[in-house]
Amino acid sequence: MSALATEHNAVNLGQGFPDFPMSDELTRLVNQAMKNNFNQYSPMPGWMPLRESISEKAAFLYQVKINPDTEITITPGGTYALYSTLTTILHSGDEVIVFEPAYDSYVPNIEINGAKAITVNLVYPDYHIDWVAVKNAITAKTKAIIINSPHNPTGSVISEKDIQELRKVVEGTNIFIISDEVYEHLIFDNLPHQSILRYPDLLERSFVCFSFGKTYNCTGWKIGYCVAPPALTKEFRKVHQFNCFSCHTPSQVALATFLKNKDAYLSLSLMMQEKRDYFKQLMEQTRFTMLESHGSYFICAKYNRISDEGDKDFAIRLTKEAGVATIPVSVFYQGGKDDKVLRFCFCKKKETLEAAVEKLIRY
Ligand SMILES: Cc1ncc(COP(=O)(O)O)c(C=O)c1O
């Protein structure tokens, strides 16, 4: 859709990236790290001061003690952390429960490891988890369950009740939990982020994946981390050792300092919530019907008052004719389930959102 957006000079509300600048201070810190000669390989598990800052942040946010030496590994982004996790635990024939619509890397990453994705649909239109369906999907081959909150593409978030249900599902099994928490700091309406880090009994069997790209508006930096208990981290690092091995050092040095600034990550939710609200308010002038979004960069919308086309056809036509690119939600389902919903990305400058809505009003 981004290529189509460029071709048709459309406003791109498709791909999830901010079009406003990242923090000057973080930019300054990475420049300084480079000038100070932090330009060589860092240790395989990551720059220790950064792992210590992550551990301090986790203690502050989630009241958990995480050992920076044995439980945190810095990775080149969240996607890599997820891929390495799946490669660490999967064998041929294993099954992994995946909720759909799903971030696009999960299923290919499962399949490349010879395993099978067992998909469970989130319940439209609020995209909550159907725990009965999850229980029915579990078999003796179930190796892991992937959760993602706040959720891409729908903006749904899990509650404490979901955590209780998750606990019931995995109790007495060897099922791993893979928790994709890249949108940890993009949660709205005063809802608490239900990080797996809050729950020691679940953390015991979990790989929890994060991304600095999402937290600091620098998706192109591709730097993140994985938190897992020592025995699991040891295995994870065997995969990491012979893949990326060492992540970009100057960014790690900069982030080690910047992470101590609590305001920088605590203020993100409100800033992004204001963008969600502004976009929702602008969209009231169009014939789209907005669904709920409680987190992430994304909000979905129905277009039944405009067209009854399938979502892919409609999204393509909207890009070409109206000049606004979005993502059709059916692409996040293996089977292409089409609820006739488009995903809009609202982490954009006010002017960008206004320019897009101006075009949509006329459509
Ligand atoms: C749910 C989800 N997980 C992981 C990622 C990837 O994060 P990173 O860019 O750090 O690899 C994304 C990015 O869009 C995402 O939406």
mmCIF file of C-alpha atoms and ligand atoms in Angstrom:
data_model
loop_
_atom_site.group_PDB
_atom_site.id
_atom_site.type_symbol
_atom_site.label_atom_id
_atom_site.label_comp_id
_atom_site.label_asym_id
_atom_site.label_seq_id
_atom_site.Cartn_x
_atom_site.Cartn_y
_atom_site.Cartn_z
ATOM 1 C CA MET A 1 0.000 0.000 0.000
ATOM 2 C CA SER A 2 2.956 2.350 0.654
ATOM 3 C CA ALA A 3 4.204 1.779 -2.908
ATOM 4 C CA LEU A 4 0.705 2.466 -4.241
ATOM 5 C CA ALA A 5 0.515 5.578 -2.028
ATOM 6 C CA THR A 6 3.745 6.901 -3.540
ATOM 7 C CA GLU A 7 2.617 6.076 -7.066
ATOM 8 C CA HIS A 8 -0.645 7.993 -6.609
ATOM 9 C CA ASN A 9 0.756 10.738 -4.401
ATOM 10 C CA ALA A 10 -1.690 9.660 -1.663
ATOM 11 C CA VAL A 11 -1.567 10.573 2.030
ATOM 12 C CA ASN A 12 -0.148 7.455 3.646
ATOM 13 C CA LEU A 13 -2.156 6.393 6.696
ATOM 14 C CA GLY A 14 -1.308 2.787 5.891
ATOM 15 C CA GLN A 15 2.115 1.940 7.238
ATOM 16 C CA GLY A 16 2.713 2.361 10.984
ATOM 17 C CA PHE A 17 5.395 4.985 11.410
ATOM 18 C CA PRO A 18 5.359 8.523 12.831
ATOM 19 C CA ASP A 19 5.914 11.299 10.278
ATOM 20 C CA PHE A 20 7.079 13.746 12.974
ATOM 21 C CA PRO A 21 10.620 14.031 14.334
ATOM 22 C CA MET A 22 11.940 11.910 17.198
ATOM 23 C CA SER A 23 13.415 13.424 20.355
ATOM 24 C CA ASP A 24 16.259 15.945 19.834
ATOM 25 C CA GLU A 25 17.817 14.789 23.079
ATOM 26 C CA LEU A 26 17.952 11.147 22.002
ATOM 27 C CA THR A 27 19.409 12.217 18.649
ATOM 28 C CA ARG A 28 22.025 14.249 20.509
ATOM 29 C CA LEU A 29 22.875 11.307 22.770
ATOM 30 C CA VAL A 30 23.451 8.943 19.855
ATOM 31 C CA ASN A 31 25.614 11.546 18.079
ATOM 32 C CA GLN A 32 27.594 11.988 21.262
ATOM 33 C CA ALA A 33 28.039 8.204 21.630
ATOM 34 C CA MET A 34 29.449 8.058 18.107
ATOM 35 C CA LYS A 35 31.792 11.003 18.733
ATOM 36 C CA ASN A 36 32.886 9.349 21.981
ATOM 37 C CA ASN A 37 33.954 6.307 19.963
ATOM 38 C CA PHE A 38 31.270 3.862 21.006
ATOM 39 C CA ASN A 39 31.399 2.449 17.505
ATOM 40 C CA GLN A 40 32.631 -1.123 17.919
ATOM 41 C CA TYR A 41 30.816 -4.397 18.699
ATOM 42 C CA SER A 42 28.912 -4.441 21.945
ATOM 43 C CA PRO A 43 28.609 -7.652 23.996
ATOM 44 C CA MET A 44 26.329 -10.322 22.505
ATOM 45 C CA PRO A 45 23.513 -9.942 25.128
ATOM 46 C CA GLY A 46 23.639 -6.140 24.774
ATOM 47 C CA TRP A 47 25.280 -3.077 26.302
ATOM 48 C CA MET A 48 25.145 -3.699 30.066
ATOM 49 C CA PRO A 49 24.178 -0.132 31.117
ATOM 50 C CA LEU A 50 21.186 -0.380 28.771
ATOM 51 C CA ARG A 51 20.139 -3.721 30.232
ATOM 52 C CA GLU A 52 20.450 -2.167 33.703
ATOM 53 C CA SER A 53 18.261 0.784 32.680
ATOM 54 C CA ILE A 54 15.649 -1.650 31.298
ATOM 55 C CA SER A 55 15.695 -3.591 34.560
ATOM 56 C CA GLU A 56 15.202 -0.356 36.556
ATOM 57 C CA LYS A 57 12.332 0.684 34.294
ATOM 58 C CA ALA A 58 10.620 -2.703 34.655
ATOM 59 C CA ALA A 59 10.953 -2.480 38.459
ATOM 60 C CA PHE A 60 9.415 1.021 38.398
ATOM 61 C CA LEU A 61 6.542 0.159 36.035
ATOM 62 C CA TYR A 62 5.711 -3.441 36.909
ATOM 63 C CA GLN A 63 7.247 -4.037 40.351
ATOM 64 C CA VAL A 64 9.371 -6.877 39.023
ATOM 65 C CA LYS A 65 13.006 -7.754 39.598
ATOM 66 C CA ILE A 66 14.665 -8.649 36.321
ATOM 67 C CA ASN A 67 18.296 -9.646 36.248
ATOM 68 C CA PRO A 68 20.000 -7.599 33.514
ATOM 69 C CA ASP A 69 22.750 -10.174 33.172
ATOM 70 C CA THR A 70 20.640 -13.306 32.728
ATOM 71 C CA GLU A 71 17.152 -12.194 31.703
ATOM 72 C CA ILE A 72 17.463 -9.366 29.153
ATOM 73 C CA THR A 73 18.824 -9.599 25.606
ATOM 74 C CA ILE A 74 19.031 -6.554 23.318
ATOM 75 C CA THR A 75 17.858 -7.300 19.774
ATOM 76 C CA PRO A 76 17.655 -5.474 16.452
ATOM 77 C CA GLY A 77 13.952 -4.700 16.886
ATOM 78 C CA GLY A 78 10.857 -6.439 18.199
ATOM 79 C CA THR A 79 10.308 -8.562 15.083
ATOM 80 C CA TYR A 80 13.759 -10.105 15.475
ATOM 81 C CA ALA A 81 13.051 -10.822 19.161
ATOM 82 C CA LEU A 82 9.851 -12.638 18.145
ATOM 83 C CA TYR A 83 11.582 -14.563 15.357
ATOM 84 C CA SER A 84 14.452 -15.604 17.638
ATOM 85 C CA THR A 85 11.962 -16.706 20.303
ATOM 86 C CA LEU A 86 10.083 -18.906 17.839
ATOM 87 C CA THR A 87 13.358 -20.347 16.499
ATOM 88 C CA THR A 88 14.475 -21.039 20.071
ATOM 89 C CA ILE A 89 11.454 -23.094 21.071
ATOM 90 C CA LEU A 90 9.941 -24.644 17.937
ATOM 91 C CA HIS A 91 10.468 -28.050 16.401
ATOM 92 C CA SER A 92 8.875 -29.556 13.344
ATOM 93 C CA GLY A 93 5.211 -30.419 13.947
ATOM 94 C CA ASP A 94 4.728 -28.053 16.905
ATOM 95 C CA GLU A 95 1.659 -25.843 16.997
ATOM 96 C CA VAL A 96 1.443 -22.184 18.012
ATOM 97 C CA ILE A 97 -1.806 -20.383 18.828
ATOM 98 C CA VAL A 98 -2.035 -17.070 16.971
ATOM 99 C CA PHE A 99 -4.878 -14.573 17.316
ATOM 100 C CA GLU A 100 -6.137 -13.067 14.073
ATOM 101 C CA PRO A 101 -6.053 -10.449 12.742
ATOM 102 C CA ALA A 102 -2.317 -10.766 13.474
ATOM 103 C CA TYR A 103 0.888 -8.809 12.929
ATOM 104 C CA ASP A 104 2.222 -10.177 9.679
ATOM 105 C CA SER A 105 5.488 -11.760 10.844
ATOM 106 C CA TYR A 106 4.040 -14.334 13.265
ATOM 107 C CA VAL A 107 2.780 -16.983 10.862
ATOM 108 C CA PRO A 108 5.767 -16.967 8.444
ATOM 109 C CA ASN A 109 8.124 -17.095 11.454
ATOM 110 C CA ILE A 110 6.277 -20.142 12.799
ATOM 111 C CA GLU A 111 6.189 -21.903 9.441
ATOM 112 C CA ILE A 112 9.854 -21.341 8.623
ATOM 113 C CA ASN A 113 10.583 -23.296 11.806
ATOM 114 C CA GLY A 114 8.556 -26.265 10.522
ATOM 115 C CA ALA A 115 5.703 -25.593 12.927
ATOM 116 C CA LYS A 116 2.049 -24.817 12.348
ATOM 117 C CA ALA A 117 0.067 -21.703 13.251
ATOM 118 C CA ILE A 118 -3.334 -22.493 14.766
ATOM 119 C CA THR A 119 -5.343 -19.349 14.290
ATOM 120 C CA VAL A 120 -8.100 -18.155 16.616
ATOM 121 C CA ASN A 121 -10.184 -15.174 15.543
ATOM 122 C CA LEU A 122 -10.519 -12.181 17.833
ATOM 123 C CA VAL A 123 -14.191 -11.332 18.170
ATOM 124 C CA TYR A 124 -15.319 -8.557 15.841
ATOM 125 C CA PRO A 125 -16.029 -5.630 16.298
ATOM 126 C CA ASP A 126 -14.144 -5.015 19.567
ATOM 127 C CA TYR A 127 -11.606 -7.755 18.837
ATOM 128 C CA HIS A 128 -11.627 -9.371 22.291
ATOM 129 C CA ILE A 129 -10.255 -12.848 22.911
ATOM 130 C CA ASP A 130 -12.689 -15.780 22.891
ATOM 131 C CA TRP A 131 -11.123 -17.967 25.608
ATOM 132 C CA VAL A 132 -13.442 -20.891 24.905
ATOM 133 C CA ALA A 133 -12.123 -20.921 21.333
ATOM 134 C CA VAL A 134 -8.580 -20.819 22.703
ATOM 135 C CA LYS A 135 -9.233 -23.831 24.963
ATOM 136 C CA ASN A 136 -10.685 -25.714 22.008
ATOM 137 C CA ALA A 137 -7.607 -24.942 19.909
ATOM 138 C CA ILE A 138 -5.128 -26.410 22.425
ATOM 139 C CA THR A 139 -3.736 -29.873 21.585
ATOM 140 C CA ALA A 140 -0.859 -32.018 22.836
ATOM 141 C CA LYS A 141 1.265 -30.320 20.151
ATOM 142 C CA THR A 142 0.628 -26.756 21.353
ATOM 143 C CA LYS A 143 4.050 -25.284 22.072
ATOM 144 C CA ALA A 144 3.208 -21.632 22.525
ATOM 145 C CA ILE A 145 0.577 -18.948 22.456
ATOM 146 C CA ILE A 146 1.332 -15.471 21.094
ATOM 147 C CA ILE A 147 -0.419 -12.526 22.680
ATOM 148 C CA ASN A 148 -0.139 -8.914 21.527
ATOM 149 C CA SER A 149 -1.444 -6.029 23.607
ATOM 150 C CA PRO A 150 -1.914 -3.214 22.660
ATOM 151 C CA HIS A 151 -2.811 -4.903 19.438
ATOM 152 C CA ASN A 152 -1.843 -4.300 15.835
ATOM 153 C CA PRO A 153 -3.957 -3.911 13.691
ATOM 154 C CA THR A 154 -7.040 -3.300 15.880
ATOM 155 C CA GLY A 155 -5.933 -1.226 18.886
ATOM 156 C CA SER A 156 -7.612 -3.657 21.302
ATOM 157 C CA VAL A 157 -5.972 -4.278 24.684
ATOM 158 C CA ILE A 158 -6.140 -7.187 27.104
ATOM 159 C CA SER A 159 -7.561 -6.845 30.615
ATOM 160 C CA GLU A 160 -6.739 -8.465 33.930
ATOM 161 C CA LYS A 161 -9.549 -10.924 33.241
ATOM 162 C CA ASP A 162 -7.762 -12.015 30.053
ATOM 163 C CA ILE A 163 -4.643 -12.645 32.122
ATOM 164 C CA GLN A 164 -6.680 -14.864 34.470
ATOM 165 C CA GLU A 165 -8.039 -16.795 31.494
ATOM 166 C CA LEU A 166 -4.554 -17.125 30.026
ATOM 167 C CA ARG A 167 -3.351 -18.492 33.345
ATOM 168 C CA LYS A 168 -6.129 -21.124 33.341
ATOM 169 C CA VAL A 169 -5.260 -22.162 29.776
ATOM 170 C CA VAL A 170 -1.540 -22.704 30.408
ATOM 171 C CA GLU A 171 -1.758 -24.094 33.955
ATOM 172 C CA GLY A 172 -0.494 -27.676 34.130
ATOM 173 C CA THR A 173 0.945 -27.543 30.577
ATOM 174 C CA ASN A 174 4.390 -26.775 29.126
ATOM 175 C CA ILE A 175 2.981 -24.102 26.838
ATOM 176 C CA PHE A 176 5.205 -21.037 26.404
ATOM 177 C CA ILE A 177 3.774 -17.517 26.290
ATOM 178 C CA ILE A 178 5.197 -15.131 23.717
ATOM 179 C CA SER A 179 4.060 -11.642 24.586
ATOM 180 C CA ASP A 180 4.468 -8.959 21.940
ATOM 181 C CA GLU A 181 4.469 -5.726 23.937
ATOM 182 C CA VAL A 182 5.987 -3.336 21.415
ATOM 183 C CA TYR A 183 3.111 -0.870 22.022
ATOM 184 C CA GLU A 184 3.598 -0.996 25.810
ATOM 185 C CA HIS A 185 3.639 2.823 26.045
ATOM 186 C CA LEU A 186 0.834 3.434 23.589
ATOM 187 C CA ILE A 187 -2.179 2.673 25.741
ATOM 188 C CA PHE A 188 -5.086 5.073 26.216
ATOM 189 C CA ASP A 189 -8.068 5.929 28.407
ATOM 190 C CA ASN A 190 -6.069 5.361 31.621
ATOM 191 C CA LEU A 191 -6.024 1.614 31.051
ATOM 192 C CA PRO A 192 -3.110 -0.192 32.680
ATOM 193 C CA HIS A 193 -0.805 -2.113 30.346
ATOM 194 C CA GLN A 194 -1.199 -5.774 31.329
ATOM 195 C CA SER A 195 2.445 -6.654 30.849
ATOM 196 C CA ILE A 196 3.374 -10.267 31.442
ATOM 197 C CA LEU A 197 6.227 -8.772 33.511
ATOM 198 C CA ARG A 198 3.619 -8.062 36.227
ATOM 199 C CA TYR A 199 2.854 -11.758 36.667
ATOM 200 C CA PRO A 200 5.799 -13.848 37.995
ATOM 201 C CA ASP A 201 3.962 -17.169 37.534
ATOM 202 C CA LEU A 202 3.415 -16.388 33.828
ATOM 203 C CA LEU A 203 6.792 -14.752 33.273
ATOM 204 C CA GLU A 204 8.341 -18.100 34.265
ATOM 205 C CA ARG A 205 7.235 -19.537 30.907
ATOM 206 C CA SER A 206 7.395 -16.369 28.798
ATOM 207 C CA PHE A 207 9.422 -14.486 26.250
ATOM 208 C CA VAL A 208 8.365 -10.831 26.383
ATOM 209 C CA CYS A 209 9.329 -8.726 23.361
ATOM 210 C CA PHE A 210 9.688 -4.927 23.218
ATOM 211 C CA SER A 211 10.696 -2.258 20.678
ATOM 212 C CA PHE A 212 12.384 1.104 21.274
ATOM 213 C CA GLY A 213 11.310 2.101 17.766
ATOM 214 C CA LYS A 214 7.689 2.343 18.942
ATOM 215 C CA THR A 215 8.488 3.940 22.292
ATOM 216 C CA TYR A 216 10.724 6.697 20.961
ATOM 217 C CA ASN A 217 9.202 7.402 17.523
ATOM 218 C CA CYS A 218 12.220 5.981 15.710
ATOM 219 C CA THR A 219 10.934 2.847 13.964
ATOM 220 C CA GLY A 220 13.943 2.979 11.618
ATOM 221 C CA TRP A 221 16.382 2.390 14.467
ATOM 222 C CA LYS A 222 15.251 -1.243 14.714
ATOM 223 C CA ILE A 223 16.272 -1.863 18.272
ATOM 224 C CA GLY A 224 14.380 -3.741 20.956
ATOM 225 C CA TYR A 225 14.810 -6.453 23.558
ATOM 226 C CA CYS A 226 13.534 -9.746 24.892
ATOM 227 C CA VAL A 227 12.926 -10.484 28.577
ATOM 228 C CA ALA A 228 12.802 -14.145 29.569
ATOM 229 C CA PRO A 229 13.799 -16.198 32.627
ATOM 230 C CA PRO A 230 17.483 -17.286 32.772
ATOM 231 C CA ALA A 231 17.051 -20.819 31.368
ATOM 232 C CA LEU A 232 14.998 -19.521 28.403
ATOM 233 C CA THR A 233 17.306 -16.538 27.852
ATOM 234 C CA LYS A 234 20.258 -18.942 27.689
ATOM 235 C CA GLU A 235 18.584 -20.811 24.806
ATOM 236 C CA PHE A 236 17.436 -17.569 23.126
ATOM 237 C CA ARG A 237 21.031 -16.332 23.105
ATOM 238 C CA LYS A 238 22.201 -19.492 21.323
ATOM 239 C CA VAL A 239 20.055 -18.378 18.377
ATOM 240 C CA HIS A 240 21.025 -14.712 18.692
ATOM 241 C CA GLN A 241 24.757 -15.551 18.940
ATOM 242 C CA PHE A 242 24.883 -16.859 15.375
ATOM 243 C CA ASN A 243 22.430 -14.474 13.810
ATOM 244 C CA CYS A 244 22.739 -10.764 14.550
ATOM 245 C CA PHE A 245 25.213 -11.398 17.422
ATOM 246 C CA SER A 246 25.754 -7.740 18.367
ATOM 247 C CA CYS A 247 23.360 -4.791 18.033
ATOM 248 C CA HIS A 248 24.095 -1.202 17.013
ATOM 249 C CA THR A 249 26.325 0.106 19.804
ATOM 250 C CA PRO A 250 25.827 3.911 19.688
ATOM 251 C CA SER A 251 22.026 3.535 19.929
ATOM 252 C CA GLN A 252 22.406 1.266 22.939
ATOM 253 C CA VAL A 253 24.727 3.739 24.670
ATOM 254 C CA ALA A 254 22.263 6.581 23.995
ATOM 255 C CA LEU A 255 19.216 4.588 25.098
ATOM 256 C CA ALA A 256 20.931 3.542 28.361
ATOM 257 C CA THR A 257 20.894 7.214 29.398
ATOM 258 C CA PHE A 258 17.626 8.269 27.775
ATOM 259 C CA LEU A 259 15.648 5.433 29.370
ATOM 260 C CA LYS A 260 16.251 6.989 32.788
ATOM 261 C CA ASN A 261 14.033 9.908 31.724
ATOM 262 C CA LYS A 262 10.643 8.597 32.868
ATOM 263 C CA ASP A 263 8.709 11.516 31.356
ATOM 264 C CA ALA A 264 9.864 10.609 27.863
ATOM 265 C CA TYR A 265 8.062 7.255 27.922
ATOM 266 C CA LEU A 266 5.262 8.158 30.336
ATOM 267 C CA SER A 267 4.132 11.117 28.198
ATOM 268 C CA LEU A 268 3.795 9.046 25.039
ATOM 269 C CA SER A 269 0.336 7.597 25.773
ATOM 270 C CA LEU A 270 -1.257 11.007 26.251
ATOM 271 C CA MET A 271 0.388 12.455 23.144
ATOM 272 C CA MET A 272 -0.823 9.533 21.036
ATOM 273 C CA GLN A 273 -4.267 9.477 22.682
ATOM 274 C CA GLU A 274 -4.674 13.129 21.634
ATOM 275 C CA LYS A 275 -3.845 12.118 18.064
ATOM 276 C CA ARG A 276 -6.399 9.286 18.212
ATOM 277 C CA ASP A 277 -9.072 11.657 19.534
ATOM 278 C CA TYR A 278 -8.260 14.350 16.987
ATOM 279 C CA PHE A 279 -8.392 11.859 14.132
ATOM 280 C CA LYS A 280 -11.663 10.343 15.398
ATOM 281 C CA GLN A 281 -13.208 13.789 15.658
ATOM 282 C CA LEU A 282 -12.096 14.724 12.125
ATOM 283 C CA MET A 283 -13.415 11.431 10.774
ATOM 284 C CA GLU A 284 -16.923 12.268 12.037
ATOM 285 C CA GLN A 285 -17.200 14.455 8.932
ATOM 286 C CA THR A 286 -16.830 11.404 6.686
ATOM 287 C CA ARG A 287 -19.053 8.389 6.045
ATOM 288 C CA PHE A 288 -16.628 6.009 7.794
ATOM 289 C CA THR A 289 -17.684 4.456 11.126
ATOM 290 C CA MET A 290 -14.813 4.305 13.571
ATOM 291 C CA LEU A 291 -14.300 1.249 15.785
ATOM 292 C CA GLU A 292 -12.747 1.466 19.263
ATOM 293 C CA SER A 293 -8.985 1.792 19.691
ATOM 294 C CA HIS A 294 -7.496 1.700 23.186
ATOM 295 C CA GLY A 295 -3.860 1.474 22.177
ATOM 296 C CA SER A 296 -1.186 1.177 19.464
ATOM 297 C CA TYR A 297 -0.863 3.551 16.478
ATOM 298 C CA PHE A 298 -3.987 2.235 14.824
ATOM 299 C CA ILE A 299 -7.730 2.604 14.602
ATOM 300 C CA CYS A 300 -10.034 0.619 12.328
ATOM 301 C CA ALA A 301 -13.084 1.879 10.486
ATOM 302 C CA LYS A 302 -16.066 0.377 8.686
ATOM 303 C CA TYR A 303 -16.961 1.782 5.278
ATOM 304 C CA ASN A 304 -20.385 0.137 4.759
ATOM 305 C CA ARG A 305 -21.989 3.553 4.228
ATOM 306 C CA ILE A 306 -19.714 4.137 1.232
ATOM 307 C CA SER A 307 -19.319 0.775 -0.475
ATOM 308 C CA ASP A 308 -19.982 -2.954 -0.188
ATOM 309 C CA GLU A 309 -16.758 -3.935 -1.994
ATOM 310 C CA GLY A 310 -14.229 -6.279 -0.412
ATOM 311 C CA ASP A 311 -11.704 -4.423 1.747
ATOM 312 C CA LYS A 312 -8.703 -4.972 -0.568
ATOM 313 C CA ASP A 313 -10.520 -3.599 -3.617
ATOM 314 C CA PHE A 314 -11.893 -0.718 -1.616
ATOM 315 C CA ALA A 315 -8.481 0.163 -0.080
ATOM 316 C CA ILE A 316 -6.869 0.173 -3.524
ATOM 317 C CA ARG A 317 -9.638 2.338 -4.947
ATOM 318 C CA LEU A 318 -9.431 4.711 -1.965
ATOM 319 C CA THR A 319 -5.707 5.154 -2.572
ATOM 320 C CA LYS A 320 -6.113 5.778 -6.283
ATOM 321 C CA GLU A 321 -9.315 7.827 -6.286
ATOM 322 C CA ALA A 322 -9.435 9.584 -2.922
ATOM 323 C CA GLY A 323 -5.662 9.793 -2.427
ATOM 324 C CA VAL A 324 -5.547 8.160 1.025
ATOM 325 C CA ALA A 325 -3.702 4.902 1.686
ATOM 326 C CA THR A 326 -4.884 2.532 4.429
ATOM 327 C CA ILE A 327 -4.465 -1.194 5.102
ATOM 328 C CA PRO A 328 -7.354 -3.621 4.495
ATOM 329 C CA VAL A 329 -7.716 -5.678 7.694
ATOM 330 C CA SER A 330 -8.346 -8.947 5.787
ATOM 331 C CA VAL A 331 -4.614 -9.111 4.969
ATOM 332 C CA PHE A 332 -3.980 -9.804 8.654
ATOM 333 C CA TYR A 333 -5.894 -13.117 8.382
ATOM 334 C CA GLN A 334 -4.406 -16.238 6.743
ATOM 335 C CA GLY A 335 -7.823 -17.030 5.299
ATOM 336 C CA GLY A 336 -8.502 -13.411 4.290
ATOM 337 C CA LYS A 337 -11.549 -12.978 6.581
ATOM 338 C CA ASP A 338 -13.164 -9.768 5.384
ATOM 339 C CA ASP A 339 -15.270 -7.763 7.828
ATOM 340 C CA LYS A 340 -15.009 -4.783 5.453
ATOM 341 C CA VAL A 341 -12.796 -2.800 7.756
ATOM 342 C CA LEU A 342 -9.735 -0.635 7.027
ATOM 343 C CA ARG A 343 -6.860 0.136 9.385
ATOM 344 C CA PHE A 344 -5.812 3.791 9.685
ATOM 345 C CA CYS A 345 -2.527 4.838 11.284
ATOM 346 C CA PHE A 346 -2.933 8.048 13.309
ATOM 347 C CA CYS A 347 0.638 8.606 14.580
ATOM 348 C CA LYS A 348 0.997 11.457 12.116
ATOM 349 C CA LYS A 349 1.351 15.237 12.206
ATOM 350 C CA LYS A 350 -1.936 17.144 12.579
ATOM 351 C CA GLU A 351 -1.484 18.477 9.024
ATOM 352 C CA THR A 352 -1.191 14.932 7.666
ATOM 353 C CA LEU A 353 -4.365 13.791 9.442
ATOM 354 C CA GLU A 354 -6.197 16.914 8.279
ATOM 355 C CA ALA A 355 -5.029 16.473 4.675
ATOM 356 C CA ALA A 356 -6.209 12.846 4.683
ATOM 357 C CA VAL A 357 -9.620 13.619 6.165
ATOM 358 C CA GLU A 358 -10.162 16.514 3.766
ATOM 359 C CA LYS A 359 -9.810 14.013 0.919
ATOM 360 C CA LEU A 360 -12.044 11.438 2.652
ATOM 361 C CA ILE A 361 -14.835 13.962 3.241
ATOM 362 C CA ARG A 362 -15.025 14.539 -0.501
ATOM 363 C CA TYR A 363 -15.122 10.827 -1.262
HETATM 364 C C1 LIG B 1 2.592 -5.981 16.811
HETATM 365 C C2 LIG B 1 3.966 -5.634 16.348
HETATM 366 N N1 LIG B 1 5.003 -6.355 16.788
HETATM 367 C C3 LIG B 1 6.258 -6.074 16.413
HETATM 368 C C4 LIG B 1 6.527 -5.027 15.550
HETATM 369 C C5 LIG B 1 7.917 -4.750 15.097
HETATM 370 O O1 LIG B 1 8.698 -3.960 15.884
HETATM 371 P P1 LIG B 1 10.146 -3.583 15.348
HETATM 372 O O2 LIG B 1 10.003 -2.519 14.315
HETATM 373 O O3 LIG B 1 10.880 -3.151 16.568
HETATM 374 O O4 LIG B 1 10.732 -4.834 14.753
HETATM 375 C C6 LIG B 1 5.469 -4.261 15.045
HETATM 376 C C7 LIG B 1 5.736 -3.181 14.087
HETATM 377 O O5 LIG B 1 4.889 -2.761 13.339
HETATM 378 C C8 LIG B 1 4.164 -4.568 15.475
HETATM 379 O O6 LIG B 1 3.120 -3.850 15.026
#
